[in-house]
Tab-separated table of C-alpha atoms in Angstrom:
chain	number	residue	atom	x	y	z
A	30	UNK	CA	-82.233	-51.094	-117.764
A	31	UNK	CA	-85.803	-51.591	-117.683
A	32	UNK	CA	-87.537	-52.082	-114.031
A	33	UNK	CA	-90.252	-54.328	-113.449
A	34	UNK	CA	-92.050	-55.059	-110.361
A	35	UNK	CA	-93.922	-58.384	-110.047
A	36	UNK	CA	-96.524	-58.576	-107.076
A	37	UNK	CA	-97.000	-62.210	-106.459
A	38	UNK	CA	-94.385	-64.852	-105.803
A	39	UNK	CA	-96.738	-67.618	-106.401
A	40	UNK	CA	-96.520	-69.248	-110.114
A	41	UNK	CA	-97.789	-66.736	-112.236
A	42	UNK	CA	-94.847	-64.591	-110.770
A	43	UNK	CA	-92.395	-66.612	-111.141
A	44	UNK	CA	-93.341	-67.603	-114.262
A	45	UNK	CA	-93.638	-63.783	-115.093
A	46	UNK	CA	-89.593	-63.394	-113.770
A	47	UNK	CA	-88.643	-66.347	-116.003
A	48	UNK	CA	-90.133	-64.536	-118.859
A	49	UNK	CA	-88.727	-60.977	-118.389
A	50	UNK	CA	-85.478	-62.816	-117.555
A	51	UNK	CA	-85.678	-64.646	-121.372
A	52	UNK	CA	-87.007	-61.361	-123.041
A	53	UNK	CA	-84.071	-58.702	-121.791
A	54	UNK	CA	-81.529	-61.251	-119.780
A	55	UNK	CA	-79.004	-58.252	-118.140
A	56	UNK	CA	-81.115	-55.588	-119.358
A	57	UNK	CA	-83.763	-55.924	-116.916
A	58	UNK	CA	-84.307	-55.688	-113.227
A	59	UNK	CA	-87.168	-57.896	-111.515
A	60	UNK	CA	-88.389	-57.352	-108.187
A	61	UNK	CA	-90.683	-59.861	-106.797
A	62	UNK	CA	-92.882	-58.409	-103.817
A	63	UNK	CA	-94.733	-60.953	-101.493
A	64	UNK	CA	-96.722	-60.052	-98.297
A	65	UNK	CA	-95.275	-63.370	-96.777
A	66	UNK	CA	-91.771	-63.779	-96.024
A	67	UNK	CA	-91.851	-66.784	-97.640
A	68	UNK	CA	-92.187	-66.823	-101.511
A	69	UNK	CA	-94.042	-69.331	-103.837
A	70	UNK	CA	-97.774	-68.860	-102.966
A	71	UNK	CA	-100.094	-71.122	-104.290
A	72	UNK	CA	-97.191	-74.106	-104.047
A	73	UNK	CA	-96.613	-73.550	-100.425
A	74	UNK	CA	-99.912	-72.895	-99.395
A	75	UNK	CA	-102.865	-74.079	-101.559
A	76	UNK	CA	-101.116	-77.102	-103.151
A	77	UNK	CA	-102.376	-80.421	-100.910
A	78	UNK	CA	-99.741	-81.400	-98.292
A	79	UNK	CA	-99.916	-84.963	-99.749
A	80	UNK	CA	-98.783	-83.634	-103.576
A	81	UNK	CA	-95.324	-83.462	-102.786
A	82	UNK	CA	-94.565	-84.095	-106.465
A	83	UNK	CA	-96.717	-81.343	-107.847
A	84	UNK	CA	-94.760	-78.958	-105.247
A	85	UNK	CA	-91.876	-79.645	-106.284
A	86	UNK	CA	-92.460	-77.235	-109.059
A	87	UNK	CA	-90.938	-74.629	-106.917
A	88	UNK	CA	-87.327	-75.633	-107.919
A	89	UNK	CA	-87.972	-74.110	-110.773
A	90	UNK	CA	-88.609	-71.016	-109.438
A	91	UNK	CA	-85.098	-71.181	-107.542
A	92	UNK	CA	-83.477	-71.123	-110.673
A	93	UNK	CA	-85.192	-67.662	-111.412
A	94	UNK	CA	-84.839	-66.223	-108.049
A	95	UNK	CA	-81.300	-66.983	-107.672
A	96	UNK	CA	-78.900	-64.137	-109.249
A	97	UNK	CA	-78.934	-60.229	-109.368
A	98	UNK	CA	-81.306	-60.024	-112.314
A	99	UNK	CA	-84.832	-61.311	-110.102
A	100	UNK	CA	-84.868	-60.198	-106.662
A	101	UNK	CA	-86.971	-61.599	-103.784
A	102	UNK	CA	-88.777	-58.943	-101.362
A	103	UNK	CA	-91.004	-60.572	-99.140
A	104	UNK	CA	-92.723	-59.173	-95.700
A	105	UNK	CA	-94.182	-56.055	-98.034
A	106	UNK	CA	-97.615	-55.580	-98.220
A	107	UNK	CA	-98.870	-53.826	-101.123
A	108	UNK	CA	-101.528	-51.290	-100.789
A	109	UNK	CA	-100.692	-50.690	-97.421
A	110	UNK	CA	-96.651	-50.554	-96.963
A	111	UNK	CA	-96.398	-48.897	-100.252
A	112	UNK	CA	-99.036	-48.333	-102.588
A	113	UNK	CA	-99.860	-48.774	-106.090
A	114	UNK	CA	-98.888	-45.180	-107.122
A	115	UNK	CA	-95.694	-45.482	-105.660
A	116	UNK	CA	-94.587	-48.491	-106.869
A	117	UNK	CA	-95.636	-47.085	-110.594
A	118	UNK	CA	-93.954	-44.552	-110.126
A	119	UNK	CA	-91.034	-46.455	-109.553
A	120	UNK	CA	-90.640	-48.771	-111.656
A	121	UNK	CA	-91.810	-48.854	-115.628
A	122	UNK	CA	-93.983	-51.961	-115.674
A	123	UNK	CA	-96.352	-53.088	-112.092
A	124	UNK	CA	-97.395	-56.813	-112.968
A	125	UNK	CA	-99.843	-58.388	-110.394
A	126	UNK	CA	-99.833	-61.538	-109.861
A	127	UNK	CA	-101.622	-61.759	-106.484
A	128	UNK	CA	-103.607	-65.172	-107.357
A	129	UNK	CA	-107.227	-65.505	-106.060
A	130	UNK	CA	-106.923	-66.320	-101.900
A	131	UNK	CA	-110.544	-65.165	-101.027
A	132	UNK	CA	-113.163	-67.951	-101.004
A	133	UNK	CA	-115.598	-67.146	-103.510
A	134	UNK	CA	-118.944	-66.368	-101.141
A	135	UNK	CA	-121.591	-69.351	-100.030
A	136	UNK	CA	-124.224	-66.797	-100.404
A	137	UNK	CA	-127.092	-68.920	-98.698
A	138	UNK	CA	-128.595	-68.546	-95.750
A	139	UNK	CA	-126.765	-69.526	-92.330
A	140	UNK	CA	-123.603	-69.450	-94.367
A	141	UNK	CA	-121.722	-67.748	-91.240
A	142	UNK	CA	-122.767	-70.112	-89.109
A	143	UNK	CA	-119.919	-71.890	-86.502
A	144	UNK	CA	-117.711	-74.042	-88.371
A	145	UNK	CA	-118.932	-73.326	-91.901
A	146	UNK	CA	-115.464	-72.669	-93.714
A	147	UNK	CA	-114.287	-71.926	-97.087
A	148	UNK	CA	-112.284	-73.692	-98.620
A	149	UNK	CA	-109.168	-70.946	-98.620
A	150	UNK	CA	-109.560	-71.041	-94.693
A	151	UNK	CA	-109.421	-74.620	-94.260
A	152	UNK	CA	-106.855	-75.593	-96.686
A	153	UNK	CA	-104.299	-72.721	-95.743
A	154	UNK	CA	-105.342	-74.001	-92.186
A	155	UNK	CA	-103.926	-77.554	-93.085
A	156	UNK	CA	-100.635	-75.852	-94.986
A	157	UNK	CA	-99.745	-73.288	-92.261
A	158	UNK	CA	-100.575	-70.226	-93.708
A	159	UNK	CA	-99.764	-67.466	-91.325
A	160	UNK	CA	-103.770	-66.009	-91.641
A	161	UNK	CA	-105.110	-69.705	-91.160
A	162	UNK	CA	-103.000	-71.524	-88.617
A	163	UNK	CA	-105.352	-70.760	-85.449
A	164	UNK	CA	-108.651	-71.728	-87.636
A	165	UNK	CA	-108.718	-74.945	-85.023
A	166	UNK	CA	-112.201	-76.455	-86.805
A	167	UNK	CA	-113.856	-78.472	-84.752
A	168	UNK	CA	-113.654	-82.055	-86.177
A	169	UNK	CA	-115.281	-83.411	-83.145
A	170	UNK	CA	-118.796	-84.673	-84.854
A	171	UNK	CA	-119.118	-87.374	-86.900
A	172	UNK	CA	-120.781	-85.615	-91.182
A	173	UNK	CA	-118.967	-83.210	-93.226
A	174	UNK	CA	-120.448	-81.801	-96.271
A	175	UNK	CA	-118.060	-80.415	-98.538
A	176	UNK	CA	-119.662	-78.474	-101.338
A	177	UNK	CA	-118.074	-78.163	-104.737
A	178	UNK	CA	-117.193	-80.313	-107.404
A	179	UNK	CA	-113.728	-79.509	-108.263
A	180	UNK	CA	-110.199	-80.813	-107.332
A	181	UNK	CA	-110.287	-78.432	-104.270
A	182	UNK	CA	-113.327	-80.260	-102.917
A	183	UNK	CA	-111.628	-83.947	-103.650
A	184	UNK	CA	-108.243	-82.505	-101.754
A	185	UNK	CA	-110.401	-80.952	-99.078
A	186	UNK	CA	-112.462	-84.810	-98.572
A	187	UNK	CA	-108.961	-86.805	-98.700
A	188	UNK	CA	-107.319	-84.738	-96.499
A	189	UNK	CA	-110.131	-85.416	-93.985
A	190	UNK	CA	-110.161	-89.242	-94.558
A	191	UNK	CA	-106.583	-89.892	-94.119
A	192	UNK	CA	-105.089	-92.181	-91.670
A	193	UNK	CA	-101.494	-90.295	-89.921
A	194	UNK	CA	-99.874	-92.824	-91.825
A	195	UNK	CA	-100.802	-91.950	-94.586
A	196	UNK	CA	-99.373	-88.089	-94.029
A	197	UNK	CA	-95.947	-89.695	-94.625
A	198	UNK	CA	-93.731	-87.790	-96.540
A	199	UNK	CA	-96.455	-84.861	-96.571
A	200	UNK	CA	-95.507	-81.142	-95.213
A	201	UNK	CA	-98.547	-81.521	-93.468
A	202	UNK	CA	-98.206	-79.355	-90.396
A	203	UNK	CA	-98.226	-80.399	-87.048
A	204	UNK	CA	-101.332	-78.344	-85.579
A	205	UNK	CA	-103.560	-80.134	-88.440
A	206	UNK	CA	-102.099	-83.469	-87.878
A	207	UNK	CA	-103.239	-83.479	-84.370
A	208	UNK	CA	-106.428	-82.122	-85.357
A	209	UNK	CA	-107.004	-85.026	-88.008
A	210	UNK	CA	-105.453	-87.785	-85.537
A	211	UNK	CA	-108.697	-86.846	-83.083
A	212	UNK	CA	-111.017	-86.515	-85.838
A	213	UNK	CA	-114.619	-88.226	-85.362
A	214	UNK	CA	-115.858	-87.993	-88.560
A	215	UNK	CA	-117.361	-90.579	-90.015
A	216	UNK	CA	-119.222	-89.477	-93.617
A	217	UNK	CA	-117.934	-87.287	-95.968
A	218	UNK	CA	-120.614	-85.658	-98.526
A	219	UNK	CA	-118.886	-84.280	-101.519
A	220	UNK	CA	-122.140	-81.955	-103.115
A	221	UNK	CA	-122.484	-81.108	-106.179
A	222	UNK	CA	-125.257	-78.867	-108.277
A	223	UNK	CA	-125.191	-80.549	-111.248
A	224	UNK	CA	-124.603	-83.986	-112.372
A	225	UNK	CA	-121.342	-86.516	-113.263
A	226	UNK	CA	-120.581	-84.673	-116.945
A	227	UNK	CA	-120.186	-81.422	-115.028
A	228	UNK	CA	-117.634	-81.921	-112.904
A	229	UNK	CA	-114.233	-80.500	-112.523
A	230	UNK	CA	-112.271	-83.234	-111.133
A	231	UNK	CA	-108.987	-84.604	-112.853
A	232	UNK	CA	-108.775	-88.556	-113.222
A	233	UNK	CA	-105.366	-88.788	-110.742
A	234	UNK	CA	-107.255	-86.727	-108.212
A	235	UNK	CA	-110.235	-89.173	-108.492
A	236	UNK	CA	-108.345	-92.052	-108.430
A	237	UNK	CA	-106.657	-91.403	-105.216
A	238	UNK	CA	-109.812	-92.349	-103.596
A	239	UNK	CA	-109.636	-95.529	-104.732
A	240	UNK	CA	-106.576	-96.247	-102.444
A	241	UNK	CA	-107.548	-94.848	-99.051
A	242	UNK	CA	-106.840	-96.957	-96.188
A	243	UNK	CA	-109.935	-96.225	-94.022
A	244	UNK	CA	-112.160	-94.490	-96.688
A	245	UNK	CA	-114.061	-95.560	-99.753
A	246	UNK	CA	-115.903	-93.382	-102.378
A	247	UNK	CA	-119.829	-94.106	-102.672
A	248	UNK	CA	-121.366	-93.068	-105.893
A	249	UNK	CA	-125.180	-94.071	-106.470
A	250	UNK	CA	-125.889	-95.862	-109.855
A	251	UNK	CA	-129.061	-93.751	-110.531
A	252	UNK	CA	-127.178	-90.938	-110.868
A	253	UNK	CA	-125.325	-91.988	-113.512
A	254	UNK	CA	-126.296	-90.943	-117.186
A	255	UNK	CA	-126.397	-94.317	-120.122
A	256	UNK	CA	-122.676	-95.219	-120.850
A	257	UNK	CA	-123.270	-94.442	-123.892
A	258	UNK	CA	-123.363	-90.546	-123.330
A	259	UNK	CA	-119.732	-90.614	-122.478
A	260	UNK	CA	-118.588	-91.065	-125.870
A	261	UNK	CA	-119.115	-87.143	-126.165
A	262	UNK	CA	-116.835	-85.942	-123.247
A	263	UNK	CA	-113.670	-84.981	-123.620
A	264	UNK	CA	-110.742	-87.640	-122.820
A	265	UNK	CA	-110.295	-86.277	-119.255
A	266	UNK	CA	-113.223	-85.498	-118.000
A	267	UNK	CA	-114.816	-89.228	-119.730
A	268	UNK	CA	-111.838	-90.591	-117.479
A	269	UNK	CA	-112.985	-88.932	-114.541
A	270	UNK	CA	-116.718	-90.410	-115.524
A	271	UNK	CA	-115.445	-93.431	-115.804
A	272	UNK	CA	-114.519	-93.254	-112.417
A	273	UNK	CA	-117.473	-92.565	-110.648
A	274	UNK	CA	-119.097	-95.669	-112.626
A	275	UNK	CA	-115.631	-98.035	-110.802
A	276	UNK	CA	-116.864	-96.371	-107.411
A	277	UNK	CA	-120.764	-96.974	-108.273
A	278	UNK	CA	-119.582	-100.764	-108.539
A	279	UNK	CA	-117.669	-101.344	-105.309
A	280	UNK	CA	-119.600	-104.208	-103.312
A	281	UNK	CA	-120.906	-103.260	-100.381
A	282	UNK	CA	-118.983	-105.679	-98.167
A	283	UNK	CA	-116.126	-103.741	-99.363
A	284	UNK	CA	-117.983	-100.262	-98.442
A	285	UNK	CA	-118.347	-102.173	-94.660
A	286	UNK	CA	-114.607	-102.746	-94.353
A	287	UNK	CA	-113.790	-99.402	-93.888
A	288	UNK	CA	-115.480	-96.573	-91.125
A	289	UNK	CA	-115.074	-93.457	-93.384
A	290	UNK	CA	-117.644	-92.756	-96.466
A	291	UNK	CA	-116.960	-90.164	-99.072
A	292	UNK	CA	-120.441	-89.775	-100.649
A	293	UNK	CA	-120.829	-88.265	-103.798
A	294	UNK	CA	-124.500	-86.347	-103.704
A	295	UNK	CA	-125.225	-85.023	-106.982
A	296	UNK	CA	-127.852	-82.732	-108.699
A	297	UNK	CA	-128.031	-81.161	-104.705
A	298	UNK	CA	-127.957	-77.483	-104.323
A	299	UNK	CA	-127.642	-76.557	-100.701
A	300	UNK	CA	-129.792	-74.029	-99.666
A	301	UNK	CA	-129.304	-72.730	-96.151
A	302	UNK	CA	-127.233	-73.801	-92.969
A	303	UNK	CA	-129.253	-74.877	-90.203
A	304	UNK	CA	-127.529	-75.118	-86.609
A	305	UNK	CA	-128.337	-75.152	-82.872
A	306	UNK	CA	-126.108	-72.803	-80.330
A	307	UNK	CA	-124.701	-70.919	-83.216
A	308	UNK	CA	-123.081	-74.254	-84.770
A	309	UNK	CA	-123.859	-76.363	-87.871
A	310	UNK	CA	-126.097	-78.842	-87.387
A	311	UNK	CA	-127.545	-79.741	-90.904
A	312	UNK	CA	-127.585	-78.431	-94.442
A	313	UNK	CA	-130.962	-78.065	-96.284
A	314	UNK	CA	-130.449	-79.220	-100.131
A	315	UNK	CA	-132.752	-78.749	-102.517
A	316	UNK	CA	-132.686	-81.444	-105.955
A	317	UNK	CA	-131.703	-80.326	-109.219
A	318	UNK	CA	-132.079	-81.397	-112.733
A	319	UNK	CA	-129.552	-80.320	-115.584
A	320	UNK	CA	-130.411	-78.417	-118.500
A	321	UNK	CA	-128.418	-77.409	-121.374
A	322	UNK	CA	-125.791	-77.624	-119.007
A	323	UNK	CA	-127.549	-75.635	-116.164
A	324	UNK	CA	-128.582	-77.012	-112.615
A	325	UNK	CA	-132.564	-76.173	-112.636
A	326	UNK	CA	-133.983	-76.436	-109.214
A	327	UNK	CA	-136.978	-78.987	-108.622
A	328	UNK	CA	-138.267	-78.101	-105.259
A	329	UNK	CA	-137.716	-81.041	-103.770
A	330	UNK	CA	-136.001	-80.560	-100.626
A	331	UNK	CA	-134.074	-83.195	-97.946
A	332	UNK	CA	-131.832	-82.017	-95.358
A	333	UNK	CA	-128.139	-83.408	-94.640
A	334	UNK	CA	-126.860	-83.943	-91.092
A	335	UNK	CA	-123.280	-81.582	-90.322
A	336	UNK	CA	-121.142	-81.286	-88.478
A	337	UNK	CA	-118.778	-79.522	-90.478
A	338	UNK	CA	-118.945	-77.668	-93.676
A	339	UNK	CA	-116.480	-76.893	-96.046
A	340	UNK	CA	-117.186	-74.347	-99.497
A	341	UNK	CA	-115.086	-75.129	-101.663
A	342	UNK	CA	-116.958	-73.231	-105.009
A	343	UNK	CA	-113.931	-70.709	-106.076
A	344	UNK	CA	-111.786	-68.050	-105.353
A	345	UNK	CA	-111.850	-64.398	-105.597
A	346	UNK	CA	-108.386	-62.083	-106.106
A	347	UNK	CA	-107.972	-59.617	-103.095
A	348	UNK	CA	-108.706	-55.753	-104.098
A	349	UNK	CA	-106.357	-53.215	-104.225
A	350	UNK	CA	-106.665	-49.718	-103.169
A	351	UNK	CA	-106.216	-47.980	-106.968
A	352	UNK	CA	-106.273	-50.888	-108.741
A	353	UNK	CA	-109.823	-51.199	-110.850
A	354	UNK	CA	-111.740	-54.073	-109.756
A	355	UNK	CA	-114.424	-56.478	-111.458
A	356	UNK	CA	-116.538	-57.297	-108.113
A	357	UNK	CA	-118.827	-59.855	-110.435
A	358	UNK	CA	-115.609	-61.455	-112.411
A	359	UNK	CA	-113.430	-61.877	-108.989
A	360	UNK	CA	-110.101	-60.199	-110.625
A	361	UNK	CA	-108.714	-56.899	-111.124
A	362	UNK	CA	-110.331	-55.414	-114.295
A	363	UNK	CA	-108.310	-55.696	-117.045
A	364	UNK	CA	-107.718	-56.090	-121.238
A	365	UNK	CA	-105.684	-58.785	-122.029
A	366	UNK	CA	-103.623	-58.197	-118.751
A	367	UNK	CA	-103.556	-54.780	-119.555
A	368	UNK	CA	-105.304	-52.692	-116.167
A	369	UNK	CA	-104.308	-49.060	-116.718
A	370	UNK	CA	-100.766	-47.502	-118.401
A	371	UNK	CA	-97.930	-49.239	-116.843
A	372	UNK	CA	-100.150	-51.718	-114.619
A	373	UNK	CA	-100.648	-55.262	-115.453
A	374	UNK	CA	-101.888	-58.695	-114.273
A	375	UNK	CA	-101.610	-61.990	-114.860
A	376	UNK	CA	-102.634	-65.416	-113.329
A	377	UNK	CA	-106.219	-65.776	-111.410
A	378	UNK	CA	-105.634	-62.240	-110.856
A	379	UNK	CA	-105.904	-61.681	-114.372
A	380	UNK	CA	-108.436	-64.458	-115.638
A	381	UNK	CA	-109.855	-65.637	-112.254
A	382	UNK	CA	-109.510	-69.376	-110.767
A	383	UNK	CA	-108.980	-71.620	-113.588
A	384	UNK	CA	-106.684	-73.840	-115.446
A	385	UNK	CA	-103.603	-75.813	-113.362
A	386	UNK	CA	-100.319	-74.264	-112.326
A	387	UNK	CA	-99.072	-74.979	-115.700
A	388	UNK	CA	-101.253	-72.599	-116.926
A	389	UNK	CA	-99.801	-69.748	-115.296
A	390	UNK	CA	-96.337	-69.774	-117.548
A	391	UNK	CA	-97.678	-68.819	-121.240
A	392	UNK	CA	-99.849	-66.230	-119.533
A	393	UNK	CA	-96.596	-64.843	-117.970
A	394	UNK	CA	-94.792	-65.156	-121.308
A	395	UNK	CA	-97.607	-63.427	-122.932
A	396	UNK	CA	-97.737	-60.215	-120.344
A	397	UNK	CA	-93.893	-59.838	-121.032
A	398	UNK	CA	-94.658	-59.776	-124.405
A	399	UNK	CA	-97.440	-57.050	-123.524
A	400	UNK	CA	-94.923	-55.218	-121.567
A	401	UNK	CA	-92.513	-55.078	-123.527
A	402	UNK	CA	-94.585	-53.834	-126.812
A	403	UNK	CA	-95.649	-50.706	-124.366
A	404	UNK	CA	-92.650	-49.902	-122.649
A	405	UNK	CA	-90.328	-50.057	-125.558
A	406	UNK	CA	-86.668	-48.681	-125.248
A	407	UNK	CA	-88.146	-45.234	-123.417
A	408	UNK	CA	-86.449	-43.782	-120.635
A	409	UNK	CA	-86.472	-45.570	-117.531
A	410	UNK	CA	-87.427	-44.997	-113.798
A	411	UNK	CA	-85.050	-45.512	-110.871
A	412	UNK	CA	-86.487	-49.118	-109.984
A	413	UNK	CA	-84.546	-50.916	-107.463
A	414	UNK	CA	-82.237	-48.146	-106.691
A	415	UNK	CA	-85.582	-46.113	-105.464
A	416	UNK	CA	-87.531	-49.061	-104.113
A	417	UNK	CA	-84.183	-49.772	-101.531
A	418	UNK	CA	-84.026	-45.729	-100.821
A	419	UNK	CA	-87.874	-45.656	-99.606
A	420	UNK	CA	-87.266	-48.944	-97.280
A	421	UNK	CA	-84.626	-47.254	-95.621
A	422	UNK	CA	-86.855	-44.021	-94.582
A	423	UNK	CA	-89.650	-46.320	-93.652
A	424	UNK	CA	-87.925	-48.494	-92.575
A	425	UNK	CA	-89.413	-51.673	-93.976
A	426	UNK	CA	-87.989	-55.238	-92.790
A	427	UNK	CA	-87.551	-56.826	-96.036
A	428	UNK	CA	-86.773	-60.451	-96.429
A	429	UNK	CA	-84.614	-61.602	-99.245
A	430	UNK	CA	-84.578	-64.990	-101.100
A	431	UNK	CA	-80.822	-65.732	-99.087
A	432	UNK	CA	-83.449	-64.746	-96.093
A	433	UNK	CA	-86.031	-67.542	-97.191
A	434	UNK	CA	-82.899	-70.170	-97.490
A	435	UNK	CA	-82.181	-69.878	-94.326
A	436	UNK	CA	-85.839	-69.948	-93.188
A	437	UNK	CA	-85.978	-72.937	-95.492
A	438	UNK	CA	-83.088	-74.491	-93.536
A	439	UNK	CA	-84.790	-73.769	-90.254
A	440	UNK	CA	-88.399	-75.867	-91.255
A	441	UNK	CA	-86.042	-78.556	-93.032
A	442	UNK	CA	-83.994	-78.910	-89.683
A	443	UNK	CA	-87.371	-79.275	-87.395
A	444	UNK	CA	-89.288	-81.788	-89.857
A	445	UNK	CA	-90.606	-84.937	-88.186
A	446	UNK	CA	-89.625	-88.158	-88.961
A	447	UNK	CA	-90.708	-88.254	-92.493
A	448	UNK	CA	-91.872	-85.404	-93.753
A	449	UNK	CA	-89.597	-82.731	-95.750
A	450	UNK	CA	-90.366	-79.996	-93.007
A	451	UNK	CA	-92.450	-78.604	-90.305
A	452	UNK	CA	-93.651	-74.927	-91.475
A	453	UNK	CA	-93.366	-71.501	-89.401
A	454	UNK	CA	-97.332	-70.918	-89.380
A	455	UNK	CA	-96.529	-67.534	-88.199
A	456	UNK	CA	-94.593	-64.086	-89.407
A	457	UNK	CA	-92.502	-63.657	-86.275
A	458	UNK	CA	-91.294	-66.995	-86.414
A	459	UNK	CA	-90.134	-67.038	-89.704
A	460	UNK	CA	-88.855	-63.698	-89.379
A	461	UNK	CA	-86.922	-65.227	-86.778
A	462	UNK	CA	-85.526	-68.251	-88.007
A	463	UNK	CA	-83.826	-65.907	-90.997
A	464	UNK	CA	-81.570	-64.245	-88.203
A	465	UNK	CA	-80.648	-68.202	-87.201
């Protein structure tokens, strides 16, 4: 019986547990460790509460958690309730799969000023995660810069432009609702170092911008390169392009209709944080020009008005004591998912940020294959069997997936009118609501 642990129960371990569970079936025993009580990561608490579809991913995953082969053990934190060395020693293959849910550092001056957030804060803020839910940014003033040019930077603007009507059918919670509802903002700079064929925005994401009830994208003409230098982007990224050109052409009666403006600023490198009483109150950005695909500063200089900021320029995977880590990469240190004998990764924990959920299932397939090349049909370590011995004499409180079911139940049950459910943005609550 071989005896994997997977740290993670985002995608990339669940996709890692459907793998192992293809590869040996019955021969294997998967243990899924998450610090949260609740398992699916990334789904639960990165994906936008307004991408119900792309959530809905997770149902997968209850396939592969349900039955004695994969088992769920959330409310263990590893590195601290049992460490790496233990768990090795334990079972015959550690996979992490601990994502990337560190913001990537601003790294400019004023950066920690007052209600300059990352993007990690401020979206797990929005989807309840238990280290996020008493972030209470002030939405009070009327400019927020977001700065980044990915899909994390368009979910980060949208979210701020919405009306409450438009949280319908979101999972939303209630703390940010109330938060938005109040919200003064008025402009909405989306900034970006380089220039339109650089971005990393997907054409759906884009186009939801389009169909905003109080909000409408601005994109200035100038900064558009000749049509005719589209021709060499790829399909999706020419969509997205393509794009930006629809928003350059929207009249500007259309513009006045609506009180929200999501500006796109391009070739703008922000510089340093400027604020009054130890609170944003404007961003210095200095232009850029692009070459051979670089951002090359200019000197020029303008400065922004803010009241809020918002990094959203990439993730880092959280250390762990043991594990060898790449500070400059982001991710633990590794070959090919390979980290030292009988330690793996996989995921952004493994390659860092990149690529879409999708993504995340050949790399799991692939680490299996890893695994099982170097772990062979050896003798075997006690596993489970140990791993339920230790929690007694430390008595751990571990929560199962029959555990998260019922928690499930409980946010299902307390959903407002039109929304799938109202998270537990805390431990003790959830921990709670599994004893319901």
């Amino acid at each position: 019986m071989r005896q994997i642990a997977i740290v993670g129960s985002g995608p990339a371990g669940y996709y890692t547990a459907e793998a192992a569970v293809k590869k040996w079936g019955e021969e294997a025993r998967i243990d899924v460790f998450d610090m949260l009580p609740v398992p699916f990561g990334l789904i639960r608490s990165g994906v936008a509460p307004d991408h119900q579809s792309i959530k809905a991913v997770s149902r997968r995953y209850e396939k592969t958690a349900i039955g004695d082969t994969v088992r769920f053990a959330g409310n263990v934190r590893i590195g601290s309730d049992l460490s790496i060395d233990k768990l090795s020693s334990l079972y015959d293959a550690v996979i992490l799969a601990t994502g990337a849910p560190r913001d990537r550092k601003l790294g400019i001056d004023g950066a920690d000023t007052g209600n300059v957030l990352g993007s990690a804060a401020f979206v797990g803020w929005y989807n309840g995660h238990p280290e996020f839910a008493q972030l209470a940014p002030d939405l009070s003033g009327k400019h927020a810069i977001v700065i980044g040019m990915g899909n994390v930077a368009l979910d980060v603007a949208r979210i701020l432009s919405k009306t409450e009507g438009e949280f319908l059918g979101s999972d939303i919670v209630a703390h940010a609702l109330g938060a938005l509802r109040a919200s003064n903002i008025e402009t909405i700079t989306i900034l970006g170092r380089r220039g339109p064929h650089q971005i990393m925005m997907t054409p759906k994401e884009l186009g939801e911008l389009m169909h905003l009830e109080r909000a409408s994208p601005h994109v200035d003409a100038a900064d558009l390169p000749p049509v005719g230098d589209d021709a060499i982007l790829e399909p999706g990224l020419r969509k997205s392009v393509t794009l930006l050109r629809e928003f350059a052409a929207i009249p500007e009666s259309i513009h006045g209709e609506k009180p929200v403006a999501i500006e796109f600023d391009f070739f703008a490198s922000p510089k340093a944080v400027l604020s009054e009483g130890g609170k944003v109150t404007a961003v210095e950005v200095e232009r850029t020009e692009v070459e051979a695909g670089r951002a090359v500063s200019t000197g020029e200089t303008y400065r922004l008005p803010a009241d809020l900021v918002v990094s959203c320029i990439g993730y880092q995977t959280s250390p762990i004591a043991g594990v060898p880590f790449d500070e400059r990469a982001g991710r633990f240190a590794n070959s090919e998912g390979r980290i030292l004998p009988g330690l793996y990764c996989v995921g952004w924990a493994k390659r860092g940020p990149s690529g879409t959920i999708g993504t995340n299932r050949p790399d799991g397939y692939a680490v299996i294959d890893i695994v099982d090349e170097d772990i062979g049909t050896g003798s075997r370590k006690r596993g489970r069997e140990g791993f339920d011995e230790l929690v007694e004499q430390r008595g751990l409180d571990i929560v199962t997936f029959r555990d998260w079911q019922k928690i499930d139940e409980a946010e299902i049950a307390a959903a407002r009118e039109g929304s799938p459910r109202e998270k537990f943005v805390d431990i003790e609550s959830m921990i709670a609501a599994r004893g319901a």
